[in-house]
Amino acid sequence: MRGFEIVRPTTIERAIELLESGDPGVRPFSGGTAIMQMMKTGMFVPERLVSLAGLSKEHSAISVDGEGGMKIGAMATLSTLERNDLVQTCFPVLARTMKRLANVRVRNVATVGGALSHGDPHMDLPPVLAALDAIAILRGPSGSREVPVADLYTGYYETVLEPGELVAEVVIPPSDGASAIYRKTTSRTADDWPMVGVAASLRLSGSRISSARVIVSAATAKLQRITAAEDVLTGQGPSREVFADAARVASAHSDVIDDAHGSSVYKSALVEIEVRRGLRDAFEGETAE
Ligand SMILES: Cc1cc2nc3c(=O)[nH]c(=O)nc-3n(C[C@H](O)[C@H](O)[C@H](O)COP(=O)(O)OP(=O)(O)OC[C@H]3O[C@@H](n4cnc5c(N)ncnc54)[C@H](O)[C@@H]3O)c2cc1C
């Protein structure tokens, strides 16, 4: 491997300056769990890594406002997400999802910012955050902007991040009584990468579903919010029939691809099953993931 430089700025402003050239050999580096794999396989040949590990503690803080909305600093580790009391209380689906994401060695160093920026459609965190209507706060040479996590991805390993732009923080609005789930289907061990990931959330108003989110990932080239399935659910009374209809629509609208985890035909069938079960779990408040 060719030699390269590692720099460790202590402010996000300096990190952005060091990255803004857009040189493809210069990249940010958080936990390093994904970027190291890319370096080992030669997919990424670094000239300079800009480590974000020297940023102040505010960039890994987790806080909740008076209404129950949450802010998560991009440098918070996935283990922190798993164990944090506020996360467990306000958005338990996040903590539960972490338990089957890779292994504790990875979770102890991998960060929320890295998990969101990597762009691999098999990541478990983005679909869950998308189902919670989370917003990524991006900071770059032109300032700050907000992008819904559901809109962060443009393709396979492709994101809307501009050169020099960093995920700085994630903001999750108050759950307002919504119940969210994530179902991960793997083709090998339970904590393997997902073959199909389904995240869903349901909010009821009286006896009707007032809002729904259905997100499919891993089976698709990028995370996909399936609004057609959400439309089937919204305004209806929750029932097995409605969930089955929404699941059929979700499968029909998912752009499922073939890959090493399975054929598109197989994964389309799984999407339908997992969406149906996920909606049932969200309604019954189960913790199937
Ligand atoms: C053995 C193994 C098993 C795994 N299994 C799973 C699994 O089952 N499910 C799953 O979801 N994931 C899995 N992963 C992937 C893991 O979740 C990611 O590697 C991790 O989340 C990336 O975070 P990081 O902080 O280490 O990112 P890094 O490796 O530091 O960076 C990843 C990418 O994001 C960029 N980047 C980093 N931070 C930022 C930022 N703040 N703003 C903008 N760009 C940034 C980097 O330049 C790089 O391109 C596995 C990884 C390993 C090694």
Coordinates of C-alpha atoms and ligand atoms in Angstrom, one line a residue:
M1 CA 0.0 0.0 0.0
R2 CA 1.2 3.5 -0.9
G3 CA 2.0 5.9 2.0
F4 CA -0.6 8.4 2.9
E5 CA -1.1 11.2 5.4
I6 CA -3.5 11.3 8.4
V7 CA -4.5 14.7 9.7
R8 CA -6.6 15.2 12.8
P9 CA -8.3 18.6 13.0
T10 CA -9.9 19.6 16.2
T11 CA -12.7 21.7 14.7
I12 CA -15.3 20.8 12.0
E13 CA -14.5 24.0 10.2
R14 CA -10.9 22.9 9.8
A15 CA -11.9 19.4 8.7
I16 CA -14.1 20.9 6.0
E17 CA -11.2 23.1 4.8
L18 CA -9.0 20.1 4.6
L19 CA -11.6 18.2 2.6
E20 CA -12.9 20.9 0.3
S21 CA -10.5 20.4 -2.6
G22 CA -12.7 17.4 -3.6
D23 CA -9.5 15.4 -4.4
P24 CA -10.7 11.8 -4.7
G25 CA -7.7 10.6 -2.6
V26 CA -8.7 12.8 0.3
R27 CA -11.6 11.5 2.6
P28 CA -12.9 11.9 6.1
F29 CA -12.4 9.1 8.4
S30 CA -14.6 8.4 11.5
G31 CA -14.5 4.9 12.9
G32 CA -12.6 3.6 9.9
T33 CA -14.5 0.3 9.8
A34 CA -15.7 0.8 6.2
I35 CA -12.9 2.9 4.8
M36 CA -10.3 0.4 6.0
Q37 CA -12.1 -2.4 4.0
M38 CA -12.1 -0.1 1.0
M39 CA -8.4 0.5 1.4
K40 CA -7.6 -3.2 1.9
T41 CA -9.4 -4.1 -1.3
G42 CA -7.9 -1.2 -3.3
M43 CA -11.3 0.4 -3.9
F44 CA -9.9 3.5 -2.3
V45 CA -6.3 4.6 -2.5
P46 CA -5.8 7.4 0.0
E47 CA -3.5 10.4 -0.2
R48 CA -4.8 11.9 2.9
L49 CA -7.3 10.8 5.5
V50 CA -8.9 13.5 7.6
S51 CA -9.7 11.9 10.9
L52 CA -12.7 13.3 12.7
A53 CA -11.7 11.6 16.0
G54 CA -10.2 14.9 17.3
L55 CA -13.5 16.8 17.2
S56 CA -14.9 18.0 20.5
K57 CA -17.3 15.9 22.5
E58 CA -20.3 17.9 21.3
H59 CA -20.0 16.0 18.0
S60 CA -20.8 12.7 19.7
A61 CA -23.4 14.0 22.1
I62 CA -27.0 12.7 22.2
S63 CA -29.7 15.0 23.6
V64 CA -33.5 15.3 23.7
D65 CA -35.5 18.5 23.6
G66 CA -38.6 19.3 25.7
E67 CA -40.9 17.8 23.0
G68 CA -39.0 14.5 22.6
G69 CA -37.0 15.3 19.5
M70 CA -33.5 13.9 19.5
K71 CA -30.1 15.2 18.3
I72 CA -27.3 12.7 17.7
G73 CA -23.8 14.0 16.9
A74 CA -22.3 12.3 13.9
M75 CA -19.4 11.0 15.9
A76 CA -21.6 9.1 18.4
T77 CA -20.7 5.4 18.0
L78 CA -23.2 2.7 17.2
S79 CA -22.5 1.2 20.7
T80 CA -23.5 4.5 22.2
L81 CA -26.7 4.3 20.2
E82 CA -27.3 0.8 21.5
R83 CA -26.8 1.7 25.2
N84 CA -27.8 5.3 25.6
D85 CA -30.7 5.7 28.0
L86 CA -32.4 8.5 26.0
V87 CA -32.3 6.4 22.8
Q88 CA -33.7 3.4 24.6
T89 CA -36.5 5.5 26.0
C90 CA -37.4 7.8 23.1
F91 CA -36.5 5.6 20.1
P92 CA -36.0 2.0 21.3
V93 CA -36.1 0.8 17.7
L94 CA -32.6 2.3 17.2
A95 CA -31.1 0.6 20.2
R96 CA -32.7 -2.8 19.2
T97 CA -31.4 -2.4 15.6
M98 CA -27.9 -2.0 16.9
K99 CA -27.9 -5.3 18.7
R100 CA -27.9 -7.2 15.3
L101 CA -25.6 -4.8 13.4
A102 CA -22.2 -6.5 12.9
N103 CA -20.5 -7.2 16.2
V104 CA -19.5 -5.3 19.3
R105 CA -16.0 -4.6 18.0
V106 CA -17.4 -2.8 14.9
R107 CA -20.1 -1.0 16.9
N108 CA -17.6 0.3 19.5
V109 CA -15.8 2.3 16.8
A110 CA -18.2 2.8 13.9
T111 CA -20.1 6.1 14.0
V112 CA -23.5 7.4 13.1
G113 CA -21.9 9.8 10.5
G114 CA -19.9 6.9 8.9
A115 CA -22.9 4.7 8.8
L116 CA -25.0 7.4 7.0
S117 CA -22.3 8.5 4.6
H118 CA -20.9 5.2 3.4
G119 CA -23.9 4.7 0.9
D120 CA -23.9 0.9 1.0
P121 CA -27.5 0.0 0.7
H122 CA -27.0 -2.9 3.1
M123 CA -26.5 -0.6 6.1
D124 CA -29.1 -1.1 8.9
L125 CA -29.1 2.4 10.4
P126 CA -30.3 4.5 7.4
P127 CA -33.6 2.8 6.9
V128 CA -34.5 3.0 10.5
L129 CA -33.7 6.7 10.7
A130 CA -35.6 7.2 7.5
A131 CA -38.7 5.6 9.0
L132 CA -38.3 8.0 12.0
D133 CA -38.3 11.0 9.5
A134 CA -34.8 11.9 10.7
I135 CA -32.9 14.7 9.1
A136 CA -29.2 14.7 8.4
I137 CA -27.5 18.0 9.1
L138 CA -24.7 18.4 6.5
R139 CA -21.9 20.9 6.9
G140 CA -19.6 21.9 4.1
P141 CA -17.7 24.7 2.3
S142 CA -21.0 26.4 1.4
G143 CA -22.5 26.2 4.9
S144 CA -25.1 24.0 6.5
R145 CA -28.1 22.2 5.0
E146 CA -30.7 19.7 6.0
V147 CA -31.4 16.6 4.1
P148 CA -34.0 13.9 5.1
V149 CA -32.2 10.6 5.6
A150 CA -34.7 9.1 3.1
D151 CA -33.2 11.4 0.5
L152 CA -29.5 11.0 1.2
Y153 CA -28.9 8.3 -1.3
T154 CA -28.8 8.7 -5.1
G155 CA -27.6 5.2 -6.0
Y156 CA -25.4 2.2 -5.1
Y157 CA -22.7 3.7 -2.8
E158 CA -23.8 7.2 -4.0
T159 CA -25.0 10.0 -1.7
V160 CA -26.0 13.6 -2.1
L161 CA -22.9 14.7 -0.2
E162 CA -20.8 17.3 -2.0
P163 CA -17.0 17.3 -1.9
G164 CA -15.9 18.5 1.5
E165 CA -19.4 18.0 3.0
L166 CA -19.7 16.2 6.2
V167 CA -22.7 14.6 8.1
A168 CA -22.5 16.7 11.3
E169 CA -25.6 15.6 13.1
V170 CA -28.9 13.8 12.9
V171 CA -32.1 15.3 14.1
I172 CA -35.1 13.0 14.8
P173 CA -38.5 14.7 15.3
P174 CA -40.6 13.7 18.3
S175 CA -42.2 10.3 17.8
D176 CA -45.6 11.7 18.7
G177 CA -47.0 8.3 19.6
A178 CA -45.7 6.5 16.4
S179 CA -44.4 3.0 16.8
A180 CA -41.4 1.9 14.6
I181 CA -39.8 -1.4 13.8
Y182 CA -36.9 -2.7 11.8
R183 CA -36.8 -6.2 10.4
K184 CA -33.5 -7.6 9.1
T185 CA -33.4 -10.8 7.0
T186 CA -29.9 -12.3 6.6
S187 CA -28.8 -15.2 4.5
R188 CA -26.2 -16.4 7.0
T189 CA -25.8 -15.4 10.7
A190 CA -28.3 -13.2 12.5
D191 CA -25.8 -10.3 12.8
D192 CA -24.7 -10.6 9.2
W193 CA -25.3 -7.9 6.6
P194 CA -29.0 -7.8 5.7
M195 CA -30.3 -9.4 2.5
V196 CA -33.5 -7.5 3.0
G197 CA -34.1 -4.6 5.5
V198 CA -37.6 -3.3 6.2
A199 CA -38.3 -0.3 8.5
A200 CA -41.8 0.9 9.2
S201 CA -43.6 3.2 11.4
L202 CA -47.3 3.7 12.2
R203 CA -49.0 6.5 14.0
L204 CA -52.7 6.0 14.9
S205 CA -55.3 8.7 15.5
G206 CA -58.3 7.1 17.2
S207 CA -59.0 3.9 15.2
R208 CA -57.3 5.1 12.0
I209 CA -53.7 5.1 10.8
S210 CA -52.9 8.8 10.5
S211 CA -49.4 8.4 9.1
A212 CA -47.2 5.5 8.0
R213 CA -43.6 5.1 6.7
V214 CA -42.4 2.1 4.8
I215 CA -38.8 1.8 3.9
V216 CA -37.1 -1.0 2.0
S217 CA -33.3 -1.4 1.9
A218 CA -30.6 -3.9 1.2
A219 CA -32.7 -5.6 -1.4
T220 CA -32.5 -2.5 -3.5
A221 CA -29.6 -0.4 -4.9
K222 CA -30.4 2.4 -2.5
L223 CA -32.7 2.9 0.4
Q224 CA -36.3 3.3 -0.9
R225 CA -39.2 5.0 0.7
I226 CA -42.3 3.3 -0.6
T227 CA -44.9 6.1 -0.6
A228 CA -47.4 4.0 -2.6
A229 CA -47.6 1.5 0.4
E230 CA -47.8 4.4 2.8
D231 CA -50.8 5.7 0.9
V232 CA -52.5 2.3 1.1
L233 CA -52.2 2.5 4.9
T234 CA -53.0 6.1 5.7
G235 CA -56.6 6.7 6.7
Q236 CA -57.4 3.0 7.1
G237 CA -58.1 1.1 10.2
P238 CA -55.2 -1.2 11.0
S239 CA -56.0 -4.8 10.0
R240 CA -54.3 -7.9 8.6
E241 CA -55.9 -7.2 5.2
V242 CA -54.7 -3.6 5.0
F243 CA -51.2 -4.7 6.0
A244 CA -51.2 -7.4 3.4
D245 CA -52.4 -5.0 0.7
A246 CA -49.7 -2.5 1.7
A247 CA -47.0 -5.2 1.7
R248 CA -48.0 -6.3 -1.9
V249 CA -47.8 -2.7 -3.1
A250 CA -44.4 -2.3 -1.3
S251 CA -43.0 -5.3 -3.0
A252 CA -44.4 -4.3 -6.4
H253 CA -42.8 -0.8 -6.0
S254 CA -39.4 -1.9 -4.7
D255 CA -36.6 -1.8 -7.2
V256 CA -35.1 -5.1 -6.0
I257 CA -31.8 -6.2 -7.5
D258 CA -29.9 -9.5 -7.7
D259 CA -26.8 -9.7 -5.7
A260 CA -24.6 -12.2 -3.8
H261 CA -27.3 -12.3 -1.0
G262 CA -30.0 -13.7 -3.3
S263 CA -32.0 -13.3 -6.5
S264 CA -34.4 -10.4 -7.1
V265 CA -37.4 -12.8 -7.3
Y266 CA -36.6 -14.3 -3.9
K267 CA -35.9 -10.9 -2.3
S268 CA -39.2 -9.4 -3.8
A269 CA -41.1 -12.2 -2.1
L270 CA -39.3 -11.6 1.1
V271 CA -40.0 -7.8 0.9
E272 CA -43.7 -8.6 0.8
I273 CA -43.5 -11.0 3.8
E274 CA -41.3 -8.7 5.9
V275 CA -43.4 -5.5 5.2
R276 CA -46.5 -7.4 6.2
R277 CA -44.9 -8.7 9.4
G278 CA -43.3 -5.4 10.1
L279 CA -46.5 -3.5 9.9
R280 CA -48.2 -6.0 12.2
D281 CA -45.3 -5.7 14.7
A282 CA -45.4 -1.9 14.6
F283 CA -49.2 -2.0 15.2
E284 CA -48.9 -4.6 18.0
G285 CA -45.9 -2.8 19.5
E286 CA -43.8 -5.9 19.2
T287 CA -40.0 -5.9 19.1
A288 CA -39.4 -8.6 16.5
E289 CA -36.1 -7.3 15.2
Ligands
LIG1 C1 -17.1 -7.1 9.9 C2 -18.1 -6.0 9.6 C3 -19.5 -6.3 9.6 C4 -20.4 -5.3 9.3 N1 -21.8 -5.7 9.4 C5 -22.7 -4.7 9.2 C6 -24.1 -5.0 9.3 O1 -24.5 -6.1 9.6 N2 -24.9 -3.9 9.2 C7 -24.5 -2.7 8.9 O2 -25.3 -1.8 8.8 N3 -23.2 -2.4 8.8 C8 -22.3 -3.4 8.9 N4 -21.0 -3.1 8.8 C9 -20.6 -1.7 8.3 C10 -20.5 -0.7 9.5 O3 -21.7 -0.4 9.9 C11 -19.8 0.5 8.8 O4 -18.5 0.1 8.5 C12 -19.8 1.7 9.8 O5 -21.1 2.1 10.1 C13 -19.1 2.8 9.1 O6 -18.9 3.8 10.1 P1 -17.4 4.4 10.4 O7 -17.5 5.4 11.4 O8 -16.5 3.3 10.7 O9 -17.1 5.0 8.9 P2 -15.7 5.1 8.2 O10 -15.1 3.8 7.8 O11 -14.8 6.0 9.0 O12 -16.2 5.9 6.9 C14 -17.1 5.3 6.0 C15 -17.3 6.3 4.8 O13 -18.0 7.4 5.2 C16 -17.2 8.6 5.1 N5 -17.4 9.4 6.3 C17 -17.1 9.0 7.6 N6 -17.6 9.8 8.5 C18 -18.2 10.8 7.7 C19 -19.0 12.0 8.1 N7 -19.2 12.4 9.4 N8 -19.4 12.8 7.1 C20 -19.2 12.4 5.8 N9 -18.6 11.3 5.4 C21 -18.1 10.5 6.4 C22 -15.8 8.1 4.9 O14 -15.0 9.0 4.1 C23 -16.0 6.8 4.2 O15 -16.3 7.0 2.8 C24 -20.0 -4.0 9.0 C25 -18.6 -3.7 9.0 C26 -17.7 -4.7 9.3 C27 -16.2 -4.3 9.3

